[in-house]
Amino acid sequence: MRLTEDIKQLIVKCIKGNLSPMEKNALSSWLAESPTHGIYLDDLLQKEDLVRDLRQRISLEESDATDWSERLKTKTLATIHTQEKPIRINRIRRLIPYAAALFCIVLAGLIYQFVWKPSAPNTNRIVLHDVELPNNHAEIRLSNGKVIQLDNGKGALITSGGLKYADGSLIQSIVPNTDLIATVNTAAGSMLQITLADGSEVTLNAKTSFKYPLQFAQDQRLVEVDGEAYFKIAKNKKVPFRVKSNGQLIEVTGTEFNVNTYSKQKSSTTLVEGSINLSANGQQIQLKPNQQATLSSGRLSQKSVDPYNYIAWIDNKFYFNETDLHTALQVIGQWYDLQIIYKNNIKETYLYGEIQRTKSLSEVLKILKRSNIQFELIQEDGVRKLIVSN
């Protein structure tokens, strides 16, 4: 974690509540560099005793010495008078300077411990040379409480005449007219294709959760997705297909589109074929092919795009076409299950080309290093981190 003297001063001013607009921007930039910065500051501000004592100390420093002494004397006398045995006043006066000094020492220790003290080296830090694609299995949870670890080697899931693999192996039988709900969770470095009961096909990207009924009701086709999924919807004009995702509702009758909700601050829906109606927070828009809708800060917007920039992942590729480095590394980190940390301000860099996602991480980074970007791969407390610098 980058914690310079300037940042420490900004943290103290943040606690004091007197950051200038320029200092607020500087602190915001530091927080945006890494999630660990925000966690550190949040933890610090949760230490109520430290914050309260620091503010009291600041208040004392801003008043004159006489006022400080009198207030400390008054507080000390009030505390002592609550005791059962009386104490001589002249003794109290002799103790006041020592009490003030002790207060300063304790407060200085607290500030040093939580703000100024350099971070101790992490003994759990391991330098990694590569990350192979994880061989994690997707998981399916049924509303009857059953949890099933799926076999990656048996391919797609089919929901017709029961829940089964593409090779015909039965996973779960289905009693007609039952409302059994399945929630599928894919792991990092994995994809999964599902054929729904109506014949619609859904491809799930890594680290995605998909909730759907094993049997659709006669008057409704409704699913939920959190992560990224590509839909090929079977046509049925009488019963629209609806997708809930990150506060928005997508409605179609038969079409192909991609939904990405990895970022909770900004989700996107990209239309390949047909048309879709999308609504969120009382807003509604209609998309045509080669258009993309974005939901950000509660507002919907749309623009024209090249859909392949957003759906190359279904061919198991990283595809970069004037893609900024931060966006590219976010996609790579999602696939290899990495936390991305920027060591300093990275110069503006755009990437072009495609890389097979079956490659190891070291092979991918070797290609990216051609853009004069340096990487360090470590593991701390079981979390893999990619540190980026130039």
XYZ file of C-alpha atoms in Angstrom:
390
model
C 0.000 0.000 0.000
C 1.369 3.460 -0.961
C 1.336 5.612 2.197
C 3.588 8.658 1.707
C 4.064 11.531 4.130
C 1.791 13.693 1.969
C -0.982 11.086 2.134
C -0.596 10.847 5.910
C -1.054 14.610 6.170
C -4.187 14.369 4.009
C -5.607 11.622 6.259
C -5.075 13.774 9.363
C -6.742 16.735 7.617
C -9.602 14.437 6.597
C -10.157 13.561 10.253
C -9.956 17.273 11.131
C -12.527 17.998 8.428
C -10.611 20.876 6.820
C -9.463 19.461 3.467
C -9.275 22.026 0.677
C -10.896 21.160 -2.689
C -7.448 20.412 -4.124
C -6.583 18.193 -1.163
C -9.911 16.372 -1.493
C -9.065 15.599 -5.127
C -5.617 14.342 -4.111
C -7.096 12.072 -1.435
C -9.764 10.817 -3.875
C -7.050 9.977 -6.425
C -5.147 8.011 -3.783
C -8.311 6.103 -2.806
C -8.989 5.275 -6.471
C -5.520 3.747 -6.916
C -6.348 0.582 -4.989
C -9.236 -0.961 -3.014
C -6.790 -1.475 -0.118
C -6.523 2.313 0.302
C -10.250 2.686 0.865
C -10.285 -0.272 3.276
C -7.385 1.251 5.247
C -9.065 4.648 5.575
C -12.434 3.106 6.482
C -10.789 0.981 9.190
C -9.007 4.062 10.515
C -12.183 6.140 10.674
C -13.941 3.287 12.476
C -11.504 3.696 15.376
C -13.781 6.131 17.198
C -11.447 6.674 20.154
C -8.582 7.728 17.897
C -10.721 10.093 15.840
C -12.334 11.627 18.926
C -9.013 12.101 20.744
C -7.337 13.566 17.666
C -10.138 16.094 17.216
C -9.967 17.005 20.904
C -6.214 17.481 20.613
C -6.676 19.722 17.561
C -9.300 21.736 19.406
C -6.925 22.214 22.326
C -4.071 23.281 20.070
C -6.264 25.908 18.433
C -7.175 27.482 21.783
C -4.729 29.396 23.987
C -2.692 27.697 26.679
C -4.606 29.337 29.549
C -7.971 28.187 28.204
C -6.582 24.659 27.747
C -5.232 24.555 31.279
C -8.464 25.855 32.803
C -10.648 23.402 30.901
C -8.382 20.480 31.774
C -8.371 21.600 35.410
C -12.180 21.871 35.485
C -12.592 18.429 33.923
C -10.092 16.877 36.336
C -11.740 18.469 39.382
C -15.176 17.325 38.247
C -13.924 13.785 37.877
C -12.211 13.756 41.258
C -15.230 15.199 43.078
C -17.213 12.132 42.070
C -14.896 9.942 44.173
C -15.907 9.021 47.718
C -12.777 10.366 49.450
C -11.910 14.087 49.322
C -8.521 15.076 47.914
C -6.622 18.268 48.640
C -6.884 20.943 45.918
C -3.189 21.862 46.021
C -2.358 18.242 45.206
C -4.718 18.416 42.227
C -2.964 21.516 40.936
C 0.358 19.697 41.075
C -1.133 16.823 39.029
C -2.615 18.945 36.225
C 0.651 19.402 34.251
C 1.369 15.657 34.505
C -2.142 14.782 33.336
C -1.766 17.094 30.334
C 1.601 15.562 29.457
C 0.226 12.036 29.797
C -2.711 12.961 27.534
C -0.302 14.186 24.836
C 1.879 11.071 25.081
C -1.050 8.655 24.796
C -2.554 10.574 21.871
C 0.781 10.741 20.080
C 1.102 6.983 20.495
C -2.327 6.416 18.983
C -1.600 8.622 15.989
C 1.767 6.930 15.452
C 0.232 3.476 15.692
C -2.600 4.055 13.220
C -1.370 6.828 10.891
C 2.357 7.501 11.024
C 3.764 4.053 11.804
C 5.161 2.417 8.661
C 3.361 -0.740 7.606
C 5.058 -3.871 8.839
C 6.268 -6.188 6.105
C 3.681 -8.799 5.231
C 5.050 -12.201 6.166
C 2.355 -13.860 4.051
C 3.621 -12.269 0.821
C 4.620 -14.796 -1.833
C 6.102 -13.884 -5.208
C 4.389 -15.819 -7.998
C 5.846 -16.536 -11.430
C 2.651 -17.600 -13.146
C -1.024 -18.397 -12.685
C -2.454 -21.347 -14.510
C -6.133 -21.337 -15.354
C -8.021 -22.612 -12.312
C -9.770 -25.945 -12.704
C -12.697 -24.926 -10.543
C -16.087 -26.483 -11.086
C -19.260 -24.512 -11.582
C -21.880 -24.987 -8.896
C -25.643 -25.186 -9.091
C -27.928 -24.573 -6.116
C -31.542 -25.672 -6.306
C -34.377 -24.064 -4.369
C -35.017 -27.410 -2.631
C -31.656 -27.008 -0.882
C -29.663 -29.364 -3.076
C -26.151 -28.222 -4.097
C -24.417 -29.850 -7.072
C -20.807 -29.473 -8.190
C -20.942 -29.612 -11.977
C -18.567 -31.714 -14.059
C -16.666 -29.402 -16.418
C -15.870 -32.270 -18.745
C -19.496 -32.985 -19.601
C -20.151 -29.694 -21.323
C -23.337 -27.655 -21.446
C -26.427 -27.922 -19.257
C -29.790 -28.697 -20.807
C -33.083 -28.008 -19.052
C -35.549 -30.162 -20.935
C -37.106 -33.301 -19.511
C -34.959 -32.750 -16.423
C -31.676 -31.015 -15.689
C -28.903 -32.842 -17.534
C -25.571 -32.524 -19.301
C -25.208 -32.276 -23.060
C -24.141 -35.953 -23.142
C -27.517 -36.949 -21.663
C -26.355 -37.636 -18.100
C -29.181 -36.742 -15.703
C -28.398 -34.278 -12.904
C -31.867 -33.653 -11.464
C -35.246 -35.001 -12.457
C -38.098 -32.504 -12.642
C -41.634 -33.131 -11.469
C -44.080 -31.436 -13.866
C -45.704 -28.175 -12.701
C -43.167 -27.578 -9.926
C -41.481 -24.230 -9.299
C -37.905 -25.457 -8.856
C -35.391 -22.593 -9.201
C -31.724 -23.116 -10.088
C -28.865 -20.721 -9.351
C -25.661 -21.441 -11.270
C -22.343 -19.918 -10.151
C -19.338 -20.096 -12.471
C -15.769 -19.941 -11.187
C -12.821 -17.825 -12.353
C -11.351 -19.046 -15.627
C -14.479 -20.935 -16.669
C -17.517 -20.576 -18.917
C -20.783 -22.490 -19.049
C -23.541 -22.794 -21.635
C -27.120 -23.518 -20.580
C -30.102 -24.380 -22.736
C -33.278 -23.282 -20.973
C -36.632 -25.068 -20.996
C -37.951 -22.808 -23.802
C -34.939 -23.513 -26.039
C -33.161 -20.222 -25.301
C -29.377 -20.468 -24.925
C -27.335 -18.614 -22.315
C -23.529 -18.541 -22.118
C -22.100 -17.515 -18.738
C -18.703 -15.848 -18.381
C -16.396 -16.398 -15.406
C -17.519 -15.441 -11.875
C -21.158 -15.073 -12.898
C -24.341 -15.966 -11.049
C -27.417 -16.948 -13.075
C -30.836 -17.673 -11.571
C -33.601 -19.314 -13.612
C -36.586 -21.657 -13.273
C -36.153 -25.222 -14.489
C -39.645 -24.835 -15.934
C -41.058 -21.545 -17.155
C -44.604 -20.572 -16.238
C -47.019 -20.406 -19.153
C -47.245 -16.606 -18.992
C -43.723 -15.634 -17.939
C -40.047 -16.151 -18.844
C -37.940 -14.412 -16.199
C -34.258 -14.912 -15.237
C -31.650 -12.965 -13.242
C -27.948 -12.480 -13.942
C -25.057 -10.972 -11.986
C -21.774 -10.911 -13.893
C -21.733 -11.401 -17.673
C -23.915 -13.503 -19.957
C -24.715 -13.797 -23.654
C -28.328 -14.617 -24.556
C -29.846 -16.221 -27.660
C -33.567 -16.018 -26.969
C -36.101 -18.385 -28.526
C -38.882 -16.405 -30.199
C -42.231 -16.234 -28.452
C -44.118 -12.981 -29.072
C -46.882 -13.966 -26.661
C -44.521 -14.463 -23.719
C -41.645 -11.917 -23.642
C -38.320 -12.994 -22.158
C -37.200 -10.786 -19.253
C -33.765 -10.425 -17.670
C -33.173 -8.721 -14.301
C -29.651 -7.389 -13.846
C -28.222 -4.793 -11.462
C -31.370 -2.699 -11.084
C -32.493 -2.871 -14.694
C -35.050 -4.971 -16.587
C -34.499 -6.151 -20.169
C -37.472 -7.387 -22.206
C -37.259 -9.219 -25.545
C -39.329 -11.596 -27.660
C -36.484 -13.156 -29.656
C -32.984 -11.744 -30.055
C -29.263 -11.978 -29.227
C -27.594 -9.663 -26.704
C -24.872 -9.423 -24.078
C -25.297 -8.243 -20.472
C -22.332 -7.168 -18.331
C -22.856 -6.226 -14.672
C -19.382 -6.975 -13.271
C -19.152 -3.337 -12.180
C -22.004 -2.359 -9.886
C -21.386 1.310 -10.748
C -21.769 0.782 -14.494
C -23.556 -2.014 -16.361
C -23.906 -2.441 -20.121
C -26.274 -4.234 -22.492
C -25.117 -4.755 -26.082
C -27.565 -5.789 -28.803
C -26.442 -8.062 -31.666
C -29.749 -9.032 -33.308
C -33.430 -8.129 -32.962
C -34.559 -5.436 -30.546
C -34.892 -5.062 -26.803
C -36.681 -2.737 -24.404
C -34.702 -1.769 -21.340
C -35.988 0.035 -18.237
C -34.407 1.285 -15.024
C -35.401 3.871 -12.415
C -38.457 4.953 -14.387
C -36.495 5.391 -17.626
C -37.061 3.366 -20.798
C -35.071 2.982 -24.015
C -35.230 0.669 -27.021
C -32.093 -0.755 -28.596
C -31.501 -1.699 -32.200
C -28.680 -3.955 -33.482
C -25.162 -2.564 -32.944
C -26.306 -0.363 -30.071
C -25.353 -0.478 -26.413
C -27.222 0.756 -23.342
C -25.314 1.829 -20.236
C -26.717 2.230 -16.726
C -24.467 4.479 -14.634
C -25.317 6.558 -11.553
C -28.964 5.592 -12.021
C -29.140 6.992 -15.567
C -29.653 5.130 -18.844
C -27.841 6.133 -22.022
C -27.240 4.510 -25.402
C -24.692 4.634 -28.203
C -23.652 2.797 -31.371
C -20.876 0.211 -30.973
C -19.157 -2.680 -32.688
C -20.722 -5.621 -30.797
C -17.698 -7.885 -31.316
C -15.684 -5.674 -28.956
C -18.032 -6.866 -26.198
C -18.830 -10.471 -27.132
C -15.426 -11.891 -28.173
C -15.321 -13.631 -24.795
C -17.868 -16.207 -25.984
C -15.117 -17.377 -28.393
C -12.820 -17.570 -25.345
C -10.753 -14.549 -26.397
C -9.550 -11.301 -24.898
C -10.250 -8.763 -27.629
C -8.765 -5.274 -27.434
C -9.613 -2.566 -29.950
C -8.368 0.793 -28.678
C -9.072 -0.530 -25.174
C -7.591 1.491 -22.323
C -5.203 -0.388 -20.047
C -7.388 -0.144 -16.929
C -10.366 -1.722 -18.727
C -8.177 -4.457 -20.235
C -6.643 -5.363 -16.866
C -10.066 -5.399 -15.231
C -11.157 -8.043 -17.772
C -7.943 -10.047 -17.299
C -8.201 -9.852 -13.513
C -11.780 -11.117 -13.676
C -10.718 -14.160 -15.696
C -7.616 -15.127 -13.691
C -9.105 -14.100 -10.319
C -6.638 -11.278 -9.606
C -6.789 -8.050 -7.630
C -5.266 -5.274 -9.763
C -3.115 -2.710 -7.914
C -1.517 0.328 -9.553
C 1.836 1.241 -8.033
C 1.845 4.736 -9.482
C -0.011 6.860 -11.988
C 0.047 4.836 -15.190
C 0.449 6.757 -18.414
C -2.465 6.595 -20.832
C -2.132 3.348 -22.772
C -4.409 1.725 -25.362
C -4.255 -1.898 -26.467
C -5.037 -3.594 -29.782
C -5.283 -7.273 -30.695
C -6.709 -10.537 -29.403
C -5.360 -13.166 -27.005
C -6.728 -16.638 -26.386
C -8.017 -16.948 -22.815
C -6.636 -20.487 -22.661
C -3.119 -19.055 -22.250
C -1.416 -18.893 -18.878
C -1.219 -15.486 -17.211
C 2.543 -15.194 -17.833
C 1.966 -15.575 -21.578
C -0.681 -12.838 -21.494
C 1.521 -10.472 -19.471
C 4.458 -11.089 -21.806
C 2.336 -9.719 -24.649
C 1.179 -6.701 -22.622
C 4.758 -5.829 -21.619
C 5.358 -4.779 -25.223
C 3.470 -1.610 -24.266
C 6.213 -0.774 -21.700
C 4.069 -1.820 -18.736
C 5.701 -3.700 -15.851
C 3.982 -6.309 -13.700
C 4.662 -7.983 -10.373
C 2.601 -11.004 -9.390
C 2.259 -11.812 -5.694
C -0.042 -13.566 -3.260
C -0.924 -12.105 0.138
C -3.197 -13.847 2.635
C -4.454 -16.137 -0.116
C -5.319 -13.258 -2.492
C -3.496 -13.074 -5.828
C -2.501 -9.538 -6.738
C -1.099 -8.052 -9.927
C 0.922 -4.892 -9.241
C 1.168 -2.617 -12.269
C 3.780 0.075 -12.922
C 5.658 1.784 -15.742
